[in-house]
PDB file of C-alpha atoms in Angstrom:
ATOM      1  CA  MET A 733      20.469 -17.366   0.872  1.00  0.00           C
ATOM      2  CA  GLN A 734      18.056 -14.395   0.467  1.00  0.00           C
ATOM      3  CA  LYS A 735      14.577 -15.410  -0.738  1.00  0.00           C
ATOM      4  CA  LYS A 736      13.663 -14.331  -4.057  1.00  0.00           C
ATOM      5  CA  THR A 737      11.090 -11.338  -3.880  1.00  0.00           C
ATOM      6  CA  TYR A 738       7.810 -11.893  -5.748  1.00  0.00           C
ATOM      7  CA  ALA A 739       4.259 -11.163  -5.580  1.00  0.00           C
ATOM      8  CA  MET A 740       1.301 -13.273  -5.670  1.00  0.00           C
ATOM      9  CA  ARG A 741      -1.521 -12.141  -8.108  1.00  0.00           C
ATOM     10  CA  TYR A 742      -5.279 -13.223  -7.515  1.00  0.00           C
ATOM     11  CA  VAL A 743      -7.550 -13.068 -10.331  1.00  0.00           C
ATOM     12  CA  ALA A 744     -11.224 -14.758 -10.210  1.00  0.00           C
ATOM     13  CA  GLY A 745     -11.293 -18.031 -12.359  1.00  0.00           C
ATOM     14  CA  GLN A 746      -7.348 -18.145 -12.796  1.00  0.00           C
ATOM     15  CA  PRO A 747      -4.962 -20.028 -11.037  1.00  0.00           C
ATOM     16  CA  ALA A 748      -2.726 -17.847  -8.310  1.00  0.00           C
ATOM     17  CA  GLU A 749       0.249 -16.465 -10.434  1.00  0.00           C
ATOM     18  CA  ARG A 750       3.828 -15.493  -9.174  1.00  0.00           C
ATOM     19  CA  ILE A 751       4.954 -12.020 -10.344  1.00  0.00           C
ATOM     20  CA  PHE A 752       8.741 -11.215 -10.088  1.00  0.00           C
ATOM     21  CA  PRO A 753      10.223  -7.879 -10.098  1.00  0.00           C
ATOM     22  CA  PRO A 754      10.517  -6.285 -13.672  1.00  0.00           C
ATOM     23  CA  VAL A 755      13.893  -6.065 -15.267  1.00  0.00           C
ATOM     24  CA  ALA A 756      13.328  -2.301 -15.894  1.00  0.00           C
ATOM     25  CA  MET A 757      11.226   0.470 -14.057  1.00  0.00           C
ATOM     26  CA  LEU A 758       7.955   1.823 -15.293  1.00  0.00           C
ATOM     27  CA  HIS A 759       9.457   4.746 -17.050  1.00  0.00           C
ATOM     28  CA  VAL A 760      11.691   2.735 -19.118  1.00  0.00           C
ATOM     29  CA  GLY A 761       8.704   1.031 -20.770  1.00  0.00           C
ATOM     30  CA  GLN A 762       8.194  -2.191 -18.796  1.00  0.00           C
ATOM     31  CA  ALA A 763       4.513  -1.745 -18.648  1.00  0.00           C
ATOM     32  CA  LEU A 764       1.843  -3.904 -20.370  1.00  0.00           C
ATOM     33  CA  PRO A 765      -0.242  -2.224 -22.899  1.00  0.00           C
ATOM     34  CA  PRO A 766      -3.094  -0.235 -20.773  1.00  0.00           C
ATOM     35  CA  GLY A 767      -6.334  -1.929 -20.575  1.00  0.00           C
ATOM     36  CA  ALA A 768      -9.497  -0.711 -18.972  1.00  0.00           C
ATOM     37  CA  PRO A 769      -8.971   2.295 -16.735  1.00  0.00           C
ATOM     38  CA  LEU A 770      -8.969   2.107 -12.879  1.00  0.00           C
ATOM     39  CA  THR A 771     -12.046   4.166 -12.995  1.00  0.00           C
ATOM     40  CA  PRO A 772     -13.858   6.080 -15.970  1.00  0.00           C
ATOM     41  CA  GLU A 773     -14.576   8.785 -13.724  1.00  0.00           C
ATOM     42  CA  ALA A 774     -12.368  11.491 -12.084  1.00  0.00           C
ATOM     43  CA  ARG A 775     -12.841  10.310  -8.579  1.00  0.00           C
ATOM     44  CA  ILE A 776     -10.701   7.752  -7.255  1.00  0.00           C
ATOM     45  CA  LYS A 777     -11.777   5.977  -3.940  1.00  0.00           C
ATOM     46  CA  VAL A 778      -9.011   4.418  -1.768  1.00  0.00           C
ATOM     47  CA  LEU A 779      -9.251   2.461   1.556  1.00  0.00           C
ATOM     48  CA  VAL A 780      -5.736   1.901   3.353  1.00  0.00           C
ATOM     49  CA  TRP A 781      -5.754  -0.486   6.390  1.00  0.00           C
ATOM     50  CA  ASN A 782      -3.228  -2.867   8.296  1.00  0.00           C
ATOM     51  CA  ILE A 783      -5.492  -5.691   8.654  1.00  0.00           C
ATOM     52  CA  PHE A 784      -3.644  -7.299  11.641  1.00  0.00           C
ATOM     53  CA  LYS A 785      -3.583 -10.573   9.663  1.00  0.00           C
ATOM     54  CA  GLN A 786      -7.461 -10.993  10.207  1.00  0.00           C
ATOM     55  CA  GLN A 787      -7.085 -11.939  13.771  1.00  0.00           C
ATOM     56  CA  ARG A 788     -10.146 -10.110  15.023  1.00  0.00           C
ATOM     57  CA  ALA A 789     -13.771 -10.583  14.166  1.00  0.00           C
ATOM     58  CA  ASP A 790     -15.502  -8.305  11.796  1.00  0.00           C
ATOM     59  CA  TRP A 791     -12.619  -7.569   9.324  1.00  0.00           C
ATOM     60  CA  LEU A 792     -14.676  -8.835   6.375  1.00  0.00           C
ATOM     61  CA  SER A 793     -17.664  -7.150   7.251  1.00  0.00           C
ATOM     62  CA  VAL A 794     -15.547  -3.715   7.443  1.00  0.00           C
ATOM     63  CA  LEU A 795     -14.004  -4.840   4.065  1.00  0.00           C
ATOM     64  CA  GLN A 796     -17.485  -5.502   2.658  1.00  0.00           C
ATOM     65  CA  THR A 797     -18.966  -2.225   3.891  1.00  0.00           C
ATOM     66  CA  PHE A 798     -16.188   0.148   3.032  1.00  0.00           C
ATOM     67  CA  GLY A 799     -14.015  -1.675   0.465  1.00  0.00           C
ATOM     68  CA  LYS A 800     -16.608  -2.896  -1.940  1.00  0.00           C
ATOM     69  CA  ASP A 801     -17.140   0.534  -3.597  1.00  0.00           C
ATOM     70  CA  ALA A 802     -13.470   1.748  -3.671  1.00  0.00           C
ATOM     71  CA  HIS A 803     -11.184   1.318  -6.603  1.00  0.00           C
ATOM     72  CA  LEU A 804      -8.189   0.801  -4.648  1.00  0.00           C
ATOM     73  CA  VAL A 805      -7.821  -1.154  -1.341  1.00  0.00           C
ATOM     74  CA  LEU A 806      -4.167  -1.085   0.130  1.00  0.00           C
ATOM     75  CA  LEU A 807      -3.777  -3.647   3.047  1.00  0.00           C
ATOM     76  CA  GLN A 808      -0.926  -4.304   5.326  1.00  0.00           C
ATOM     77  CA  GLU A 809      -0.598  -7.695   7.154  1.00  0.00           C
ATOM     78  CA  ALA A 810      -2.903  -9.515   4.810  1.00  0.00           C
ATOM     79  CA  GLN A 811      -3.057 -13.049   5.066  1.00  0.00           C
ATOM     80  CA  THR A 812      -3.767 -14.787   1.992  1.00  0.00           C
ATOM     81  CA  THR A 813      -6.722 -16.874   3.764  1.00  0.00           C
ATOM     82  CA  PRO A 814      -9.486 -18.283   1.475  1.00  0.00           C
ATOM     83  CA  GLU A 815     -11.971 -15.812   2.994  1.00  0.00           C
ATOM     84  CA  LEU A 816      -9.756 -12.742   1.938  1.00  0.00           C
ATOM     85  CA  VAL A 817      -8.961 -14.149  -1.491  1.00  0.00           C
ATOM     86  CA  ARG A 818     -12.382 -14.814  -2.093  1.00  0.00           C
ATOM     87  CA  PHE A 819     -13.393 -11.318  -1.099  1.00  0.00           C
ATOM     88  CA  ALA A 820     -10.532  -9.904  -3.275  1.00  0.00           C
ATOM     89  CA  THR A 821     -11.236 -11.887  -6.466  1.00  0.00           C
ATOM     90  CA  THR A 822     -15.080 -11.334  -5.911  1.00  0.00           C
ATOM     91  CA  ASN A 823     -14.926  -7.462  -5.588  1.00  0.00           C
ATOM     92  CA  TYR A 824     -11.665  -6.821  -7.699  1.00  0.00           C
ATOM     93  CA  LEU A 825     -10.244  -7.406 -11.028  1.00  0.00           C
ATOM     94  CA  ALA A 826      -6.863  -8.035  -9.588  1.00  0.00           C
ATOM     95  CA  ALA A 827      -5.065  -8.593  -6.117  1.00  0.00           C
ATOM     96  CA  ASP A 828      -1.318  -8.577  -5.619  1.00  0.00           C
ATOM     97  CA  GLN A 829       0.132  -9.626  -2.509  1.00  0.00           C
ATOM     98  CA  VAL A 830       3.904  -9.589  -1.582  1.00  0.00           C
ATOM     99  CA  PRO A 831       4.750 -12.455   0.945  1.00  0.00           C
ATOM    100  CA  ALA A 832       6.496 -10.858   3.649  1.00  0.00           C
ATOM    101  CA  PHE A 833       6.907 -13.678   6.066  1.00  0.00           C
ATOM    102  CA  MET A 834       5.275 -17.200   6.124  1.00  0.00           C
ATOM    103  CA  LEU A 835       2.793 -18.063   8.650  1.00  0.00           C
ATOM    104  CA  PRO A 836       1.964 -21.619   9.233  1.00  0.00           C
ATOM    105  CA  GLN A 837      -0.799 -21.758   6.936  1.00  0.00           C
ATOM    106  CA  HIS A 838      -0.829 -18.517   4.908  1.00  0.00           C
ATOM    107  CA  PRO A 839       1.760 -15.861   3.892  1.00  0.00           C
ATOM    108  CA  SER A 840       1.253 -12.445   5.241  1.00  0.00           C
ATOM    109  CA  GLY A 841       2.410  -9.005   3.667  1.00  0.00           C
ATOM    110  CA  VAL A 842       1.109  -5.903   1.674  1.00  0.00           C
ATOM    111  CA  MET A 843      -1.993  -6.656  -0.827  1.00  0.00           C
ATOM    112  CA  THR A 844      -3.396  -4.180  -3.284  1.00  0.00           C
ATOM    113  CA  LEU A 845      -6.957  -4.867  -4.528  1.00  0.00           C
ATOM    114  CA  ALA A 846      -7.747  -2.950  -7.456  1.00  0.00           C
ATOM    115  CA  SER A 847     -10.555  -2.444  -9.984  1.00  0.00           C
ATOM    116  CA  ALA A 848      -8.472  -2.591 -12.964  1.00  0.00           C
ATOM    117  CA  HIS A 849      -5.606  -4.992 -14.022  1.00  0.00           C
ATOM    118  CA  PRO A 850      -2.046  -3.416 -13.169  1.00  0.00           C
ATOM    119  CA  VAL A 851       0.277  -2.659 -16.109  1.00  0.00           C
ATOM    120  CA  TYR A 852       3.098  -2.874 -13.862  1.00  0.00           C
ATOM    121  CA  CYS A 853       3.922  -4.760 -10.653  1.00  0.00           C
ATOM    122  CA  CYS A 854       7.326  -4.296  -8.810  1.00  0.00           C
ATOM    123  CA  PRO A 855       7.398  -6.164  -5.241  1.00  0.00           C
ATOM    124  CA  LEU A 856       9.839  -5.168  -2.722  1.00  0.00           C
ATOM    125  CA  ARG A 857      10.921  -6.663   0.694  1.00  0.00           C
ATOM    126  CA  GLU A 858      13.150  -5.403   3.591  1.00  0.00           C
ATOM    127  CA  ARG A 859      14.180  -7.584   6.590  1.00  0.00           C
ATOM    128  CA  GLU A 860      13.896  -6.283  10.001  1.00  0.00           C
ATOM    129  CA  PRO A 861      17.464  -6.041  11.369  1.00  0.00           C
ATOM    130  CA  LEU A 862      16.262  -7.158  14.893  1.00  0.00           C
ATOM    131  CA  LEU A 863      13.531  -9.707  14.601  1.00  0.00           C
ATOM    132  CA  ARG A 864      15.040 -11.024  11.008  1.00  0.00           C
ATOM    133  CA  LEU A 865      11.294 -10.760   9.888  1.00  0.00           C
ATOM    134  CA  ALA A 866      10.719  -9.077   6.387  1.00  0.00           C
ATOM    135  CA  LYS A 867       8.337  -6.210   5.820  1.00  0.00           C
ATOM    136  CA  SER A 868       6.951  -5.625   2.074  1.00  0.00           C
ATOM    137  CA  ALA A 869       5.937  -2.918  -0.016  1.00  0.00           C
ATOM    138  CA  LEU A 870       4.459  -2.967  -3.619  1.00  0.00           C
ATOM    139  CA  VAL A 871       4.642  -0.605  -6.515  1.00  0.00           C
ATOM    140  CA  THR A 872       1.831  -1.222  -8.954  1.00  0.00           C
ATOM    141  CA  ALA A 873       0.480   1.250 -11.958  1.00  0.00           C
ATOM    142  CA  TYR A 874      -2.963   1.426 -13.337  1.00  0.00           C
ATOM    143  CA  PRO A 875      -4.217   3.286 -16.212  1.00  0.00           C
ATOM    144  CA  LEU A 876      -6.559   6.406 -15.718  1.00  0.00           C
ATOM    145  CA  PRO A 877      -8.736   8.169 -18.452  1.00  0.00           C
ATOM    146  CA  GLY A 878      -6.859  10.839 -20.495  1.00  0.00           C
ATOM    147  CA  ASN A 879      -3.705   8.819 -21.012  1.00  0.00           C
ATOM    148  CA  GLN A 880      -2.587   8.997 -17.472  1.00  0.00           C
ATOM    149  CA  MET A 881      -1.008   6.377 -15.433  1.00  0.00           C
ATOM    150  CA  LEU A 882      -1.176   6.136 -11.831  1.00  0.00           C
ATOM    151  CA  MET A 883       1.469   4.796  -9.592  1.00  0.00           C
ATOM    152  CA  VAL A 884       0.427   3.151  -6.215  1.00  0.00           C
ATOM    153  CA  VAL A 885       2.914   2.413  -3.667  1.00  0.00           C
ATOM    154  CA  ASN A 886       1.442   0.079  -0.795  1.00  0.00           C
ATOM    155  CA  ILE A 887       4.032  -0.074   1.932  1.00  0.00           C
ATOM    156  CA  HIS A 888       4.729  -1.879   5.600  1.00  0.00           C
ATOM    157  CA  ALA A 889       7.592  -0.087   6.941  1.00  0.00           C
ATOM    158  CA  VAL A 890      10.076  -1.996   9.183  1.00  0.00           C
ATOM    159  CA  ASN A 891       9.271  -1.649  12.793  1.00  0.00           C
ATOM    160  CA  PHE A 892      12.098  -2.640  14.984  1.00  0.00           C
ATOM    161  CA  SER A 893      15.500  -1.069  14.090  1.00  0.00           C
ATOM    162  CA  LEU A 894      18.155   0.878  15.752  1.00  0.00           C
ATOM    163  CA  GLY A 895      18.336   4.276  14.136  1.00  0.00           C
ATOM    164  CA  ILE A 896      16.920   5.130  10.471  1.00  0.00           C
ATOM    165  CA  ASP A 897      19.249   3.214   8.141  1.00  0.00           C
ATOM    166  CA  VAL A 898      17.239   0.325   7.407  1.00  0.00           C
ATOM    167  CA  TYR A 899      14.213   2.514   7.580  1.00  0.00           C
ATOM    168  CA  SER A 900      15.490   4.928   4.928  1.00  0.00           C
ATOM    169  CA  LYS A 901      17.140   1.970   2.952  1.00  0.00           C
ATOM    170  CA  GLN A 902      13.500   0.447   2.637  1.00  0.00           C
ATOM    171  CA  LEU A 903      12.172   3.765   1.086  1.00  0.00           C
ATOM    172  CA  GLY A 904      15.181   4.191  -1.254  1.00  0.00           C
ATOM    173  CA  PRO A 905      13.950   1.730  -4.187  1.00  0.00           C
ATOM    174  CA  ILE A 906      10.599   3.191  -3.797  1.00  0.00           C
ATOM    175  CA  GLY A 907      11.891   6.784  -4.327  1.00  0.00           C
ATOM    176  CA  GLU A 908      13.807   5.565  -7.439  1.00  0.00           C
ATOM    177  CA  GLN A 909      10.332   4.294  -8.848  1.00  0.00           C
ATOM    178  CA  ILE A 910       8.489   7.716  -7.809  1.00  0.00           C
ATOM    179  CA  ILE A 911      11.025  10.086  -9.020  1.00  0.00           C
ATOM    180  CA  HIS A 912      11.141   8.951 -12.439  1.00  0.00           C
ATOM    181  CA  HIS A 913       7.149   8.685 -12.579  1.00  0.00           C
ATOM    182  CA  GLN A 914       5.738  11.478 -14.594  1.00  0.00           C
ATOM    183  CA  GLY A 915       1.995  10.881 -13.692  1.00  0.00           C
ATOM    184  CA  PRO A 916       0.089  11.029 -10.562  1.00  0.00           C
ATOM    185  CA  VAL A 917       1.060   8.998  -7.548  1.00  0.00           C
ATOM    186  CA  ILE A 918      -0.550   7.514  -4.208  1.00  0.00           C
ATOM    187  CA  MET A 919       1.878   6.430  -1.377  1.00  0.00           C
ATOM    188  CA  ALA A 920       0.177   4.716   1.497  1.00  0.00           C
ATOM    189  CA  GLY A 921       0.291   2.156   4.321  1.00  0.00           C
ATOM    190  CA  ASP A 922       1.585   1.566   7.883  1.00  0.00           C
ATOM    191  CA  PHE A 923       4.810   3.524   7.944  1.00  0.00           C
ATOM    192  CA  ASN A 924       5.780   2.616  11.641  1.00  0.00           C
ATOM    193  CA  ALA A 925       6.748   6.210  12.071  1.00  0.00           C
ATOM    194  CA  TRP A 926       6.633   5.989  15.712  1.00  0.00           C
ATOM    195  CA  SER A 927      10.070   8.231  16.487  1.00  0.00           C
ATOM    196  CA  ARG A 928      11.123  11.583  15.825  1.00  0.00           C
ATOM    197  CA  GLN A 929      13.952  10.267  13.467  1.00  0.00           C
ATOM    198  CA  ARG A 930      11.237   8.189  11.419  1.00  0.00           C
ATOM    199  CA  ILE A 931       8.655  10.897  10.951  1.00  0.00           C
ATOM    200  CA  ASN A 932      11.328  13.227  10.071  1.00  0.00           C
ATOM    201  CA  ALA A 933      13.149  10.619   7.400  1.00  0.00           C
ATOM    202  CA  LEU A 934       9.422  10.145   6.090  1.00  0.00           C
ATOM    203  CA  TYR A 935       8.534  13.662   5.919  1.00  0.00           C
ATOM    204  CA  ARG A 936      12.116  14.439   3.947  1.00  0.00           C
ATOM    205  CA  PHE A 937      11.466  11.425   1.696  1.00  0.00           C
ATOM    206  CA  SER A 938       7.832  12.871   0.752  1.00  0.00           C
ATOM    207  CA  ARG A 939       9.147  16.461   0.075  1.00  0.00           C
ATOM    208  CA  GLU A 940      12.023  15.069  -2.112  1.00  0.00           C
ATOM    209  CA  MET A 941       9.258  13.314  -4.159  1.00  0.00           C
ATOM    210  CA  GLY A 942       6.969  16.092  -4.342  1.00  0.00           C
ATOM    211  CA  LEU A 943       4.459  14.257  -2.324  1.00  0.00           C
ATOM    212  CA  ARG A 944       1.545  16.002  -0.038  1.00  0.00           C
ATOM    213  CA  GLU A 945       0.527  14.367   2.968  1.00  0.00           C
ATOM    214  CA  VAL A 946      -3.465  13.659   3.320  1.00  0.00           C
ATOM    215  CA  ARG A 947      -4.822  15.402   6.464  1.00  0.00           C
ATOM    216  CA  PHE A 948      -7.704  13.874   8.685  1.00  0.00           C
ATOM    217  CA  THR A 949      -9.758  16.554  10.315  1.00  0.00           C
ATOM    218  CA  ASP A 950     -10.992  14.032  12.836  1.00  0.00           C
ATOM    219  CA  ASP A 951      -7.840  11.883  13.166  1.00  0.00           C
ATOM    220  CA  HIS A 952      -8.429   8.579  14.806  1.00  0.00           C
ATOM    221  CA  ARG A 953      -5.386   6.935  13.417  1.00  0.00           C
ATOM    222  CA  ARG A 954      -3.494   4.388  15.358  1.00  0.00           C
ATOM    223  CA  LYS A 955      -0.648   6.099  17.490  1.00  0.00           C
ATOM    224  CA  ALA A 956       2.607   4.808  19.072  1.00  0.00           C
ATOM    225  CA  PHE A 957       4.466   7.260  21.203  1.00  0.00           C
ATOM    226  CA  GLY A 958       1.892   9.862  20.374  1.00  0.00           C
ATOM    227  CA  ARG A 959       2.605   9.636  16.454  1.00  0.00           C
ATOM    228  CA  PRO A 960       0.445   8.048  14.058  1.00  0.00           C
ATOM    229  CA  LEU A 961       1.604   5.110  12.123  1.00  0.00           C
ATOM    230  CA  ASP A 962      -0.516   5.120   8.777  1.00  0.00           C
ATOM    231  CA  PHE A 963      -0.352   7.709   6.046  1.00  0.00           C
ATOM    232  CA  VAL A 964      -1.393   8.632   2.916  1.00  0.00           C
ATOM    233  CA  PHE A 965       0.804  10.862   0.376  1.00  0.00           C
ATOM    234  CA  TYR A 966      -0.244  11.684  -3.008  1.00  0.00           C
ATOM    235  CA  ARG A 967       0.931  13.775  -6.086  1.00  0.00           C
ATOM    236  CA  GLY A 968      -0.946  14.929  -9.391  1.00  0.00           C
ATOM    237  CA  LEU A 969      -4.415  14.581  -7.590  1.00  0.00           C
ATOM    238  CA  SER A 970      -6.643  16.703  -5.274  1.00  0.00           C
ATOM    239  CA  VAL A 971      -8.305  15.160  -2.097  1.00  0.00           C
ATOM    240  CA  ALA A 972     -12.104  15.349  -2.179  1.00  0.00           C
ATOM    241  CA  GLU A 973     -12.762  13.525   1.105  1.00  0.00           C
ATOM    242  CA  ALA A 974     -10.903  11.850   3.938  1.00  0.00           C
ATOM    243  CA  SER A 975     -11.518  10.267   7.185  1.00  0.00           C
ATOM    244  CA  VAL A 976     -10.754   7.688   9.465  1.00  0.00           C
ATOM    245  CA  LEU A 977     -12.943   4.626  10.247  1.00  0.00           C
ATOM    246  CA  VAL A 978     -13.065   3.616  14.077  1.00  0.00           C
ATOM    247  CA  THR A 979     -13.334  -0.132  14.185  1.00  0.00           C
ATOM    248  CA  SER A 980     -12.262  -2.900  16.572  1.00  0.00           C
ATOM    249  CA  ALA A 981     -11.680  -5.378  13.640  1.00  0.00           C
ATOM    250  CA  SER A 982      -7.949  -4.533  13.706  1.00  0.00           C
ATOM    251  CA  ASP A 983      -5.354  -2.844  15.675  1.00  0.00           C
ATOM    252  CA  HIS A 984      -5.292  -0.166  13.141  1.00  0.00           C
ATOM    253  CA  ASN A 985      -8.159   1.993  11.944  1.00  0.00           C
ATOM    254  CA  PRO A 986      -8.896   2.220   8.256  1.00  0.00           C
ATOM    255  CA  LEU A 987      -8.031   5.309   6.189  1.00  0.00           C
ATOM    256  CA  LEU A 988     -10.581   6.375   3.595  1.00  0.00           C
ATOM    257  CA  VAL A 989      -9.579   8.860   1.085  1.00  0.00           C
ATOM    258  CA  GLU A 990     -11.343   9.993  -2.179  1.00  0.00           C
ATOM    259  CA  PHE A 991      -9.115  11.829  -4.819  1.00  0.00           C
ATOM    260  CA  GLU A 992     -10.028  13.809  -7.663  1.00  0.00           C
ATOM    261  CA  ALA A 993      -7.862  13.254 -10.923  1.00  0.00           C
ATOM    262  CA  HIS A 994      -6.609  16.116 -12.881  1.00  0.00           C
ATOM    263  CA  PRO A 995      -7.130  15.281 -16.738  1.00  0.00           C
ATOM    264  CA  SER A 996      -4.725  18.257 -17.385  1.00  0.00           C
ATOM    265  CA  ASP A 997      -1.906  16.530 -15.787  1.00  0.00           C
ATOM    266  CA  SER A 998      -1.649  13.718 -18.604  1.00  0.00           C
ATOM    267  CA  VAL A 999       1.818  13.476 -19.934  1.00  0.00           C
TER     268      VAL A 999
END
């Protein structure tokens, strides 16, 4: 029997809360009333990082240095250790994690830390066909100034699969959410796009969704078979700054992107 997909929400001073997928998508009106915006300004700072289950030293210092002033931190392979939960609830209003698979003490999966409470939260899981381990994704939405709603997709794509059927299958439900959303979108994470087939499928998906890829001038992203694994895609925003931080605190390097919101895009 397949395990029920859910997200765990961590908020300072409150017990962890289990969030199940909504009965309808964001565009159908399944959002909570908007609260305070993610940022009162036009700039949106985002950190994207596969944190390697916090297995290496200095992961916390990297987050404290580069994550504290970010409005969004999109982590993959995030274990809900007390140290990470403490960092998340101390520096952010809400942190949502989708447990992909259970480790001896703490579940691991994608985790989105945000400077605003999400008004929409849709956890997704896809099982690796060969290893039978699950990979997770999370779709959240946050209010921006000017009545805009930002959709954020945090994904850790399936890694070990023959062909791209399961890879494309994981992108399918995400596409259903993005295609109907009328506001800005950020989609980022570890896409495990290590083959020509996978990168072609990812680029085809991004074109269909009207998403653009963030380019890094000094590109130190983690590569496999000569291809980068981590990406940031966006729509309805402009890229102000983009860089890759070189660190030994994980087997992936963090991506730092600063977006500029377009007030005229509000719908």
